[in-house]
Coordinates of C-alpha atoms in Angstrom, one line a residue:
X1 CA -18.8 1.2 1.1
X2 CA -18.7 -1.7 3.8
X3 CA -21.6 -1.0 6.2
X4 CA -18.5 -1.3 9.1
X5 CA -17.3 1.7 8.1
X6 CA -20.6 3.2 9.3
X7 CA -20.8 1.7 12.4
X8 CA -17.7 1.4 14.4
X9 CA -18.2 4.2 16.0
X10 CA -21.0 2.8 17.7
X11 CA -19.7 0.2 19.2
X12 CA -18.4 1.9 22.1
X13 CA -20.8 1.1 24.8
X14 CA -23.8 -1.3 25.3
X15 CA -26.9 0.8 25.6
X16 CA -30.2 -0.5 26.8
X17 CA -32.2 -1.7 23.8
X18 CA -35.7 -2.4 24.8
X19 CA -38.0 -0.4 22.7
X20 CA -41.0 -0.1 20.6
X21 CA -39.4 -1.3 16.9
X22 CA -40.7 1.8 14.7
X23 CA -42.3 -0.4 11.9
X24 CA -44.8 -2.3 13.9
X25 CA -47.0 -1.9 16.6
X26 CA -46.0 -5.0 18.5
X27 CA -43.1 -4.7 21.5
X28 CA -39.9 -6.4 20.8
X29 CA -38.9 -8.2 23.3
X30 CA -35.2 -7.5 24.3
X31 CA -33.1 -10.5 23.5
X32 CA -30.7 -10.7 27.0
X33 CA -27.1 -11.4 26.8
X34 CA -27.6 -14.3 28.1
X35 CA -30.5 -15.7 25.7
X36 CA -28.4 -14.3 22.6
X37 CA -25.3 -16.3 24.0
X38 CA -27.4 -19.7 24.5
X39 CA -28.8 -19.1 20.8
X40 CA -25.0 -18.8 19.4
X41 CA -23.9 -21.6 20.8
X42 CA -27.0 -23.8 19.0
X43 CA -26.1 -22.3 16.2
X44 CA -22.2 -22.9 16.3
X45 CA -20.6 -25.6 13.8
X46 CA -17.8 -25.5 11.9
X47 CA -16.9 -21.5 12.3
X48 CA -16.3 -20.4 15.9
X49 CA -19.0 -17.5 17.1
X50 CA -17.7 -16.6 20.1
X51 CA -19.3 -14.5 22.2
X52 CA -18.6 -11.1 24.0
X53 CA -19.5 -7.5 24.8
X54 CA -18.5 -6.6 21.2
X55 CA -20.2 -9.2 19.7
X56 CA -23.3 -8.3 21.7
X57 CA -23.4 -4.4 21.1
X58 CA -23.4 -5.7 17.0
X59 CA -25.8 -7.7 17.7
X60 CA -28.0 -4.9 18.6
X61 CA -27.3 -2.8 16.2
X62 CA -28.5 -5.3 13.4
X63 CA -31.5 -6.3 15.2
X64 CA -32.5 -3.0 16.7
X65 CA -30.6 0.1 16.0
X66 CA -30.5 -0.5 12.1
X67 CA -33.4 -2.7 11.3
X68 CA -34.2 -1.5 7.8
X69 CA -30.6 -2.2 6.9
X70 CA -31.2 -5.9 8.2
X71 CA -34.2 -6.3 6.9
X72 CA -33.0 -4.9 3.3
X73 CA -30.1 -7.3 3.5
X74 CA -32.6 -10.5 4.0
X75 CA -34.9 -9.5 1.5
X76 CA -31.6 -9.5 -0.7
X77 CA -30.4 -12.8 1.0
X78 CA -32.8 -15.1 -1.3
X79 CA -31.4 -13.8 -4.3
X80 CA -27.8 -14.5 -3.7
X81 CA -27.7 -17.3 -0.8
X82 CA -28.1 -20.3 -3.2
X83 CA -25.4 -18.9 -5.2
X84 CA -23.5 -19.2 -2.5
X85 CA -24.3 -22.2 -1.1
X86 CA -23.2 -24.1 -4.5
X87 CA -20.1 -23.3 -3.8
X88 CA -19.2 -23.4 -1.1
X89 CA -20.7 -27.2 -1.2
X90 CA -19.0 -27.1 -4.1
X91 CA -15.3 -26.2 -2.7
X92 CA -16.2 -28.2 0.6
X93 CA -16.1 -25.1 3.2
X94 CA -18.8 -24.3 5.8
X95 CA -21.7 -23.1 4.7
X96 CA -21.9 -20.6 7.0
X97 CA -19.4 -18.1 5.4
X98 CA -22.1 -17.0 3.3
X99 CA -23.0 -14.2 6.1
X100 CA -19.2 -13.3 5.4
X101 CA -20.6 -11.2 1.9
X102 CA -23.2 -9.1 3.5
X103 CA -20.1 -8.0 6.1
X104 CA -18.3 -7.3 2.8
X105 CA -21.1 -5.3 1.0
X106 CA -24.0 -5.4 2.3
X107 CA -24.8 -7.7 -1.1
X108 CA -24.7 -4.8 -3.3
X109 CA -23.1 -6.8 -6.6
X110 CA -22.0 -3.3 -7.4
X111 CA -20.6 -1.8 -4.4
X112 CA -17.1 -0.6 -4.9
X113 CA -15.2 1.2 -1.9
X114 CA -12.8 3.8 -1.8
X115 CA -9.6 1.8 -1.7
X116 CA -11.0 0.1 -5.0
X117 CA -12.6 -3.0 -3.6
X118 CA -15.5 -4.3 -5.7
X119 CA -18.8 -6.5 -5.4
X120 CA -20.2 -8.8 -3.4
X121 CA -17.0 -10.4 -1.9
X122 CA -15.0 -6.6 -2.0
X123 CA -12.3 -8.2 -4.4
X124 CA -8.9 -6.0 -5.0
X125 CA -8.1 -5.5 -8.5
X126 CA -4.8 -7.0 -7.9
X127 CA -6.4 -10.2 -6.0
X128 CA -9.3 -9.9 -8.8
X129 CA -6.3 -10.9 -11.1
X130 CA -4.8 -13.8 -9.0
X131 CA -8.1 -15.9 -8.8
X132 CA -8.7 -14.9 -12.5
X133 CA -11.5 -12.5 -12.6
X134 CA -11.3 -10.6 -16.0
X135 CA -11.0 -7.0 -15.7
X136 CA -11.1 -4.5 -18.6
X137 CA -13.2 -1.3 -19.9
X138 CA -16.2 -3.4 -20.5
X139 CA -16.0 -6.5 -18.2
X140 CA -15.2 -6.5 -14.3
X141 CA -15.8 -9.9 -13.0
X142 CA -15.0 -9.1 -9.4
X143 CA -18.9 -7.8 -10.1
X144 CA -19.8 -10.9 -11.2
X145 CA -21.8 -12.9 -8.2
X146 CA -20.9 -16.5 -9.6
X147 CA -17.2 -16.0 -10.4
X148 CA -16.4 -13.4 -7.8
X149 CA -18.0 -16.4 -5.4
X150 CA -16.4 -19.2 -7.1
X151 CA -12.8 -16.5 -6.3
X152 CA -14.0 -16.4 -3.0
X153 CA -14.2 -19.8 -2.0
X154 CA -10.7 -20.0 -3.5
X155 CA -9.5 -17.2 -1.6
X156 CA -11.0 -18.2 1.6
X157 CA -9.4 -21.6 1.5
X158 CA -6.2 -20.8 0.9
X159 CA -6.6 -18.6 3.8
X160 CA -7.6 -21.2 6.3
X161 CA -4.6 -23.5 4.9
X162 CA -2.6 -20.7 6.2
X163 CA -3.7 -20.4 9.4
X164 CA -5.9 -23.6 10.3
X165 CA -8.1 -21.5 11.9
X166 CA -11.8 -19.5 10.6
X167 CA -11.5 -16.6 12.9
X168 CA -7.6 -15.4 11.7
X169 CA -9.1 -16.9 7.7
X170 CA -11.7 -14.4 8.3
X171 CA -9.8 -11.7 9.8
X172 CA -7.1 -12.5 7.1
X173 CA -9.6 -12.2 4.1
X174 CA -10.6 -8.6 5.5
X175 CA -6.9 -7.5 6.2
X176 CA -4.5 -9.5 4.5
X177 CA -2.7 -12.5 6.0
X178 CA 0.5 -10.6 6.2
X179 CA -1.2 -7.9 9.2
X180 CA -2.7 -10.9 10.8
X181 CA 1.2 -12.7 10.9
X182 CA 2.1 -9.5 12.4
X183 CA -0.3 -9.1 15.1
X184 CA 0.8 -13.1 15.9
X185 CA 4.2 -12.1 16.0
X186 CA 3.4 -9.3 18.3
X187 CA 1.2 -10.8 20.3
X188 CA 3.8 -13.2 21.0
X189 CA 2.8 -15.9 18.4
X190 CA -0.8 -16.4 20.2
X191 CA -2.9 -18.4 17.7
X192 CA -6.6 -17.4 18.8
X193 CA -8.2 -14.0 17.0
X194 CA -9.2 -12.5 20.6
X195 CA -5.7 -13.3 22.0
X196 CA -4.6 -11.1 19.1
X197 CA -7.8 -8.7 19.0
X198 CA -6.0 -5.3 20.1
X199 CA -2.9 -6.3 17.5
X200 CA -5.2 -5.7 14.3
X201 CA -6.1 -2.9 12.8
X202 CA -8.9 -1.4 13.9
X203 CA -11.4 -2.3 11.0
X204 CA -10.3 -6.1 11.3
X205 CA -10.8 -6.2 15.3
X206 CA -15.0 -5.6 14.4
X207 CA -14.8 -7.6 11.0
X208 CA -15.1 -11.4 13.4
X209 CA -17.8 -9.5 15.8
X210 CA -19.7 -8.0 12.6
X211 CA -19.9 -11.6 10.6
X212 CA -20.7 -13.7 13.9
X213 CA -24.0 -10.8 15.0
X214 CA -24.8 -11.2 11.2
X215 CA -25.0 -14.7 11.3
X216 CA -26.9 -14.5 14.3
X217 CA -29.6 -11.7 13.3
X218 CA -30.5 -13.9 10.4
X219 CA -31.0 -17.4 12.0
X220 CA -32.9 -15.5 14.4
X221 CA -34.7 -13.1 11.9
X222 CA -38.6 -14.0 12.6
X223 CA -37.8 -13.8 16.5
X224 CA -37.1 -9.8 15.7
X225 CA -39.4 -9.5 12.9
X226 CA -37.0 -8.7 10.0
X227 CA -38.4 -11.0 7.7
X228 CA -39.3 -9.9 4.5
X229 CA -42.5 -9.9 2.8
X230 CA -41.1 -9.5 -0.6
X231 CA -37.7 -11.6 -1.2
X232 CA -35.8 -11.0 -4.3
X233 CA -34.6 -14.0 -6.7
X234 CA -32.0 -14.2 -9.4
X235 CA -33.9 -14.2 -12.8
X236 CA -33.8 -17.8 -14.9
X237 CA -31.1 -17.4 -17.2
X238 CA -28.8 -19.1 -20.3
X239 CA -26.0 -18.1 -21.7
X240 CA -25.3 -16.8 -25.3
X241 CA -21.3 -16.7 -27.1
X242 CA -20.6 -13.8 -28.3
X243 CA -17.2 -12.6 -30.3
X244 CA -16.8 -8.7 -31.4
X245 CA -18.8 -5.7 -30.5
X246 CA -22.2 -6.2 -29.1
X247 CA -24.5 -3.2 -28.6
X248 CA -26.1 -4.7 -25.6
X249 CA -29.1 -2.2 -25.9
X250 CA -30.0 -3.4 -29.3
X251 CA -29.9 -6.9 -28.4
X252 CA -32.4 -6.3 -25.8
X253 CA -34.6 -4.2 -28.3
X254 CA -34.2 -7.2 -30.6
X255 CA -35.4 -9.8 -28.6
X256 CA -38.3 -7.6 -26.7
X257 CA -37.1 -7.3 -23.2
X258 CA -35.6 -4.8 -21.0
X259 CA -31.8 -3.8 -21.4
X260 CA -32.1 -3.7 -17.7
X261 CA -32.6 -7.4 -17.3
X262 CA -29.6 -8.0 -18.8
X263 CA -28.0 -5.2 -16.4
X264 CA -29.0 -8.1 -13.6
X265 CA -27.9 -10.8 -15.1
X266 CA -24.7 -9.2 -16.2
X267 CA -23.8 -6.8 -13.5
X268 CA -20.0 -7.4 -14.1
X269 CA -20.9 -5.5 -17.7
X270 CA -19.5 -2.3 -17.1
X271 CA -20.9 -0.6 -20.3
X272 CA -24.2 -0.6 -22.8
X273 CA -22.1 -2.4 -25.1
X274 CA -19.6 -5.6 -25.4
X275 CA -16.2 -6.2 -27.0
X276 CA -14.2 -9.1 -27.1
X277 CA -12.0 -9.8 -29.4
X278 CA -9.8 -12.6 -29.1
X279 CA -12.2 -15.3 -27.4
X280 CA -16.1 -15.7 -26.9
X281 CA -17.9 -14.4 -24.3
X282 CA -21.1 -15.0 -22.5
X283 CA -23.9 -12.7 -21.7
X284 CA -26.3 -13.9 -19.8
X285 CA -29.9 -13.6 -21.4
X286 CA -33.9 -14.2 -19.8
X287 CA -34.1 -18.1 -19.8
X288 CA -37.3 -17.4 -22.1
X289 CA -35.4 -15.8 -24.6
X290 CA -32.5 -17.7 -25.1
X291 CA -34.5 -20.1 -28.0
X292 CA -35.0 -17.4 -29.7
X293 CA -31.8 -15.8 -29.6
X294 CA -29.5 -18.6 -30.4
X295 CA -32.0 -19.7 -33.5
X296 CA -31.5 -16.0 -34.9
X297 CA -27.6 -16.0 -33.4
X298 CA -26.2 -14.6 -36.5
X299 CA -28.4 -12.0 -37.7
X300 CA -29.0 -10.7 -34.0
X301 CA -25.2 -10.0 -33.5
X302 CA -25.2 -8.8 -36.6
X303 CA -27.7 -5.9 -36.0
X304 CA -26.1 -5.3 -32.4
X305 CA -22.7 -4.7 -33.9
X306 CA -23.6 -2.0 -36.6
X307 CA -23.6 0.9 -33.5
X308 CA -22.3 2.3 -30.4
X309 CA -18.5 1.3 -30.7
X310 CA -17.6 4.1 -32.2
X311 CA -19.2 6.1 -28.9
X312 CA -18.1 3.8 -26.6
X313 CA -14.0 4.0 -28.2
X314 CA -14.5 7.8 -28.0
X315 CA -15.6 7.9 -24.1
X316 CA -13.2 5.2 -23.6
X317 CA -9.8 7.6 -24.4
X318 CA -11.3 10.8 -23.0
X319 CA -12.8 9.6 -19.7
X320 CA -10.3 10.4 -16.9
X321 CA -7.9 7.5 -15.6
X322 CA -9.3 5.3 -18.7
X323 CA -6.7 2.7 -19.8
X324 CA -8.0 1.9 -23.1
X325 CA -5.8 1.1 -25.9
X326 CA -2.5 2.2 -23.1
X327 CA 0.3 0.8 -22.4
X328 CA 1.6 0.6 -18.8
X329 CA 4.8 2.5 -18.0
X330 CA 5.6 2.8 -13.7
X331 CA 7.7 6.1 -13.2
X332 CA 9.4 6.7 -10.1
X333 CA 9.9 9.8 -8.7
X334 CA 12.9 12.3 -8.5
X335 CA 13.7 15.5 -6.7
X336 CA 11.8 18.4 -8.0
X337 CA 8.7 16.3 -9.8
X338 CA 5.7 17.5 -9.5
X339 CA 2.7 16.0 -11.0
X340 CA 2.4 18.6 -13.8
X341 CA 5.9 17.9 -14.7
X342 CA 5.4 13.8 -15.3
X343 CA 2.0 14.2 -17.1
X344 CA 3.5 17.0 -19.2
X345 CA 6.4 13.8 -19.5
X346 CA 3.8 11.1 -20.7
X347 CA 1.3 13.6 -22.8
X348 CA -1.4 12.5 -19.9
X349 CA -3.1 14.5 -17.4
X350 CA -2.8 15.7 -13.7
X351 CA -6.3 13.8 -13.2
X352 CA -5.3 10.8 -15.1
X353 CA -2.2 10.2 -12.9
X354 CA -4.4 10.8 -9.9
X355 CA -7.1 8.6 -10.7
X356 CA -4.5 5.5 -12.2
X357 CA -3.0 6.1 -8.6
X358 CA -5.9 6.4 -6.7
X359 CA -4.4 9.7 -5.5
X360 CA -6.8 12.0 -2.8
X361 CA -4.3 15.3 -3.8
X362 CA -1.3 16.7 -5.5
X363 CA 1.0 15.3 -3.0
X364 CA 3.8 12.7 -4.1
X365 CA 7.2 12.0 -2.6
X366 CA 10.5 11.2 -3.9
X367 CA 10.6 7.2 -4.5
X368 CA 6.8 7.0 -5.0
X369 CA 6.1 4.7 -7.6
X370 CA 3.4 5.9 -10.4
X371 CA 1.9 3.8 -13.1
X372 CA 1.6 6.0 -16.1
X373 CA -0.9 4.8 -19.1
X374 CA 0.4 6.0 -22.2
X375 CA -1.1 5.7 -25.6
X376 CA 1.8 3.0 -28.0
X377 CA 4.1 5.5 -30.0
X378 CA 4.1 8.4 -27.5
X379 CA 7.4 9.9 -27.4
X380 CA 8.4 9.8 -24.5
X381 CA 11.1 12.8 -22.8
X382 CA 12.7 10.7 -19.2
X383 CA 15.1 13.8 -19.0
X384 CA 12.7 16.7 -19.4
X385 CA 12.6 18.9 -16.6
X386 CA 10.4 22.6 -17.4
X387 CA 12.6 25.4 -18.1
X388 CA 11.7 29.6 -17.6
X389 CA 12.4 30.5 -21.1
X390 CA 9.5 30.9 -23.4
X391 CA 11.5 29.9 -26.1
X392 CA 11.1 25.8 -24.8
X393 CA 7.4 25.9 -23.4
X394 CA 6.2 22.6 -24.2
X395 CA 2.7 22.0 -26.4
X396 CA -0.7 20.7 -25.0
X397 CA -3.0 18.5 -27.2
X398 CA -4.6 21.1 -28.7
X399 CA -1.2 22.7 -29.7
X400 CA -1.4 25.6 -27.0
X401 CA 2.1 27.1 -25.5
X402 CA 1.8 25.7 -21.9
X403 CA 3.8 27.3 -19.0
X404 CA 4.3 24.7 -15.9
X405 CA 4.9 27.1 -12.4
X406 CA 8.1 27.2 -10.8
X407 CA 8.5 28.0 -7.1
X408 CA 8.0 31.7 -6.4
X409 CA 6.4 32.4 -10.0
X410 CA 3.6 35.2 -10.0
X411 CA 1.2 35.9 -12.6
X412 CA 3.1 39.1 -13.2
X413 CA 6.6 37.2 -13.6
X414 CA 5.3 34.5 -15.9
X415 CA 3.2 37.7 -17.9
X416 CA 6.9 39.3 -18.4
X417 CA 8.5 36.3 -20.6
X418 CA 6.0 36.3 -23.4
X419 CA 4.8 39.1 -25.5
X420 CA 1.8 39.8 -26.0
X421 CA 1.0 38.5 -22.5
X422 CA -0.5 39.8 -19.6
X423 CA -2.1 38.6 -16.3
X424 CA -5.7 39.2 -17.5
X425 CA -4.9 37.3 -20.7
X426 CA -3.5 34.5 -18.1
X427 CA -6.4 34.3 -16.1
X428 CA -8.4 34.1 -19.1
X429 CA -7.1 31.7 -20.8
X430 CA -6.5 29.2 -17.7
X431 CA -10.2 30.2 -16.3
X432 CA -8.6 31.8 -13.2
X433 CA -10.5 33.5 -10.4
X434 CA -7.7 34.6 -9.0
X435 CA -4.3 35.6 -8.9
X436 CA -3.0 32.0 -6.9
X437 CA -1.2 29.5 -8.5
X438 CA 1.3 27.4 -7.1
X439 CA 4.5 25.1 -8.6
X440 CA 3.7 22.4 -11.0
X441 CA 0.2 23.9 -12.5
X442 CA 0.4 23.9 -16.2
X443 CA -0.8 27.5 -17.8
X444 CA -2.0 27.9 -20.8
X445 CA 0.0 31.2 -22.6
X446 CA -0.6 30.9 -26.1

């Protein structure tokens, strides 16, 4: 998760900050406002970083309060900067948005947050999509530090075409341009991000603060002592094509190196193993390698198909919210659903529907649009609503009778329309502690 989300709460006040830094024995010096503010403005070109209370209390926090987060963040700086830097040379923006990632996450390439953001520029699935990042079972490339970058740069242009402005790009890119056209209109179609600070939401209004205290702790790293003694770089690489199944493991073991090399190099890789069908595919391979893998190309693809698919199919249709092999159906909802009701519907489960709808709890309202993942061929029932007779109790997978609660059922009523039933043999069978249940839960009762 974003580290903002850890530390809005304390920028509230600005607390006196001169102290003895806990990992050395030499006295910081306590950077003033002022001093901070005549260091910004050197540093200033083509992205504003102006200067305030708020911007000062971050600045603190990154230099001070939370130095091995800082210091973590630099160390990882060397790895991913020039990665950066190319291009945004490359798409002629100003180098300075690199800070903008660790804002995002904290350059963690594998960071995804609750709403479903992921990597190191906290890509949507749905923006993934519109800048082209390939997502399936195996691949995510909103993981993928060049192309998520390369999306980035993209994404972060079309933003400032918008608004002609890097403070409201900025804001935009961590919002969405259509809350930062609101707070415009309702600021009275101000143009400047601190005319319309107190019109964003409340994440976005430290978002511009957090990136320009970034930038600064940084350029000013060896003033605070945060520099590292051990940078990280990005392992020399080459590509190899690949077309099928590849069990990344056995490649590895093939060609004597560490599967978990190629987990750096190929962080947008979600699984041990590769498949892609209707086009090559690069994998990224040690740069020392790569000779000897594209002389034995054939052979080594070979061996790395022969196992592991199999597996990987298996946990691919039985891991909760998977889509593999699905087809997408959006239901919306009626009077009277309840979640047992439409995945009893689509022969999916409660859990599925949750996790394809990024749902926190049983709760849906009437309208609600749900996207349902259903395997080709499933019949499908639009009209079925669950009945109180055990005569039409629908079937689970296994081909178990399967009761779905009404309002006001007990375990005693629902015991009463079967024979051979009782509440014991309820709780039993459905794992119950207790005699609860509430509308919409699916029993098992035969």
């Amino acid at each position: 998760m974003r580290k903002l989300l850890f530390i809005i709460s304390f920028i509230t006040t600005i607390p006196s900050f001169a102290q003895t830094i806990e990992d050395t024995d030499v006295f910081l010096e306590h950077a003033t406002y002022d001093l901070v503010a005549d260091r910004l403005s050197c540093m200033e070109k083509e992205v504003p970083l102006h200067f305030n209370n708020r911007v000062y209390a971050f600045v603190n926090y990154f230099t001070v309060k939370d130095r091995p987060y800082t210091k973590k963040v630099i160390r990882l700086s060397t790895r991913y900067f020039p990665v950066f830097e190319y291009y945004l040379k490359k798409y002629n923006l100003p180098e300075e948005l690199k800070y903008l990632s660790i804002v995002e996450s904290g350059l963690n390439p594998q960071i995804i947050s609750r709403a479903g953001a992921g990597g190191l520029w906290q890509f949507m699935p749905y923006t993934g999509n519109m800048y082209k990042l390939h997502q399936d079972w195996y691949i995510d490339e909103r993981f993928d530090p060049y192309k998520a970058t390369e999306a980035a740069c993209k994404y972060l242009s079309t933003l400032y075409n918008m608004f002609g402005d890097w403070e409201l790009a900025l804001a935009a890119y961590n919002s969405g341009p259509g809350n930062v056209r609101k707070a415009i209109r309702r600021s009275g179609y101000k143009k400047g991000f601190w005319e319309i600070y107190r019109y964003l939401p409340r994440e976005t209004r430290s978002y511009v603060p957090q990136f320009v205290a970034i930038a600064y702790a940084l350029n000013y790293a060896e003033e605070y002592n945060l520099l590292s003694d051990t940078p990280t770089y990005l392992m020399e690489y080459d590509t190899l094509m690949v077309k099928g199944f590849v069990n990344l493991k056995t490649l590895a073991n093939e060609l004597s190196f560490c599967y978990e090399d190629i987990q750096t190099l190929n962080p947008h890789l979600k699984r041990f193993g590769l498949k892609s069908t209707d086009r090559q595919y690069p994998i990224r391979l040690p740069l020392d390698k790569i000779e000897l893998a594209r002389t034995n190309r054939d052979s080594l693809l070979y061996t790395a198909s022969l196992n592991g698919q199999k597996q990987l199919e298996h946990m691919a249709r039985n891991s909760v919210g998977s889509t593999f092999g699905r087809d997408k159906h959006v239901y919306r909802v009626k009077s009277g659903d309840v979640l047992g009701t439409i995945a009893n519907r689509y022969h999916v489960r409660v859990s599925d529907i949750k996790k394809w709808n990024r749902l926190s709890s049983n709760t849906i309202r009437i309208g609600q649009s749900l996207n349902i993942w259903v395997y080709p061929g499933t019949k499908i029932n639009p009209a079925y609503r669950p009945t109180t007779t055990a005569s039409t109790v629908p079937l689970n997978f296994d081909g178990k009778k399967t009761y779905i609660v009404q309002p006001g059922d007990t375990l005693w009523d629902i015991s009463k329309k079967y024979e051979d039933l009782d509440i014991e043999k309820i709780k039993k069978l459905n794992k119950l502690k207790s005699d609860q249940i509430k509308p919409g839960q699916i029993l098992i009762v035969g």
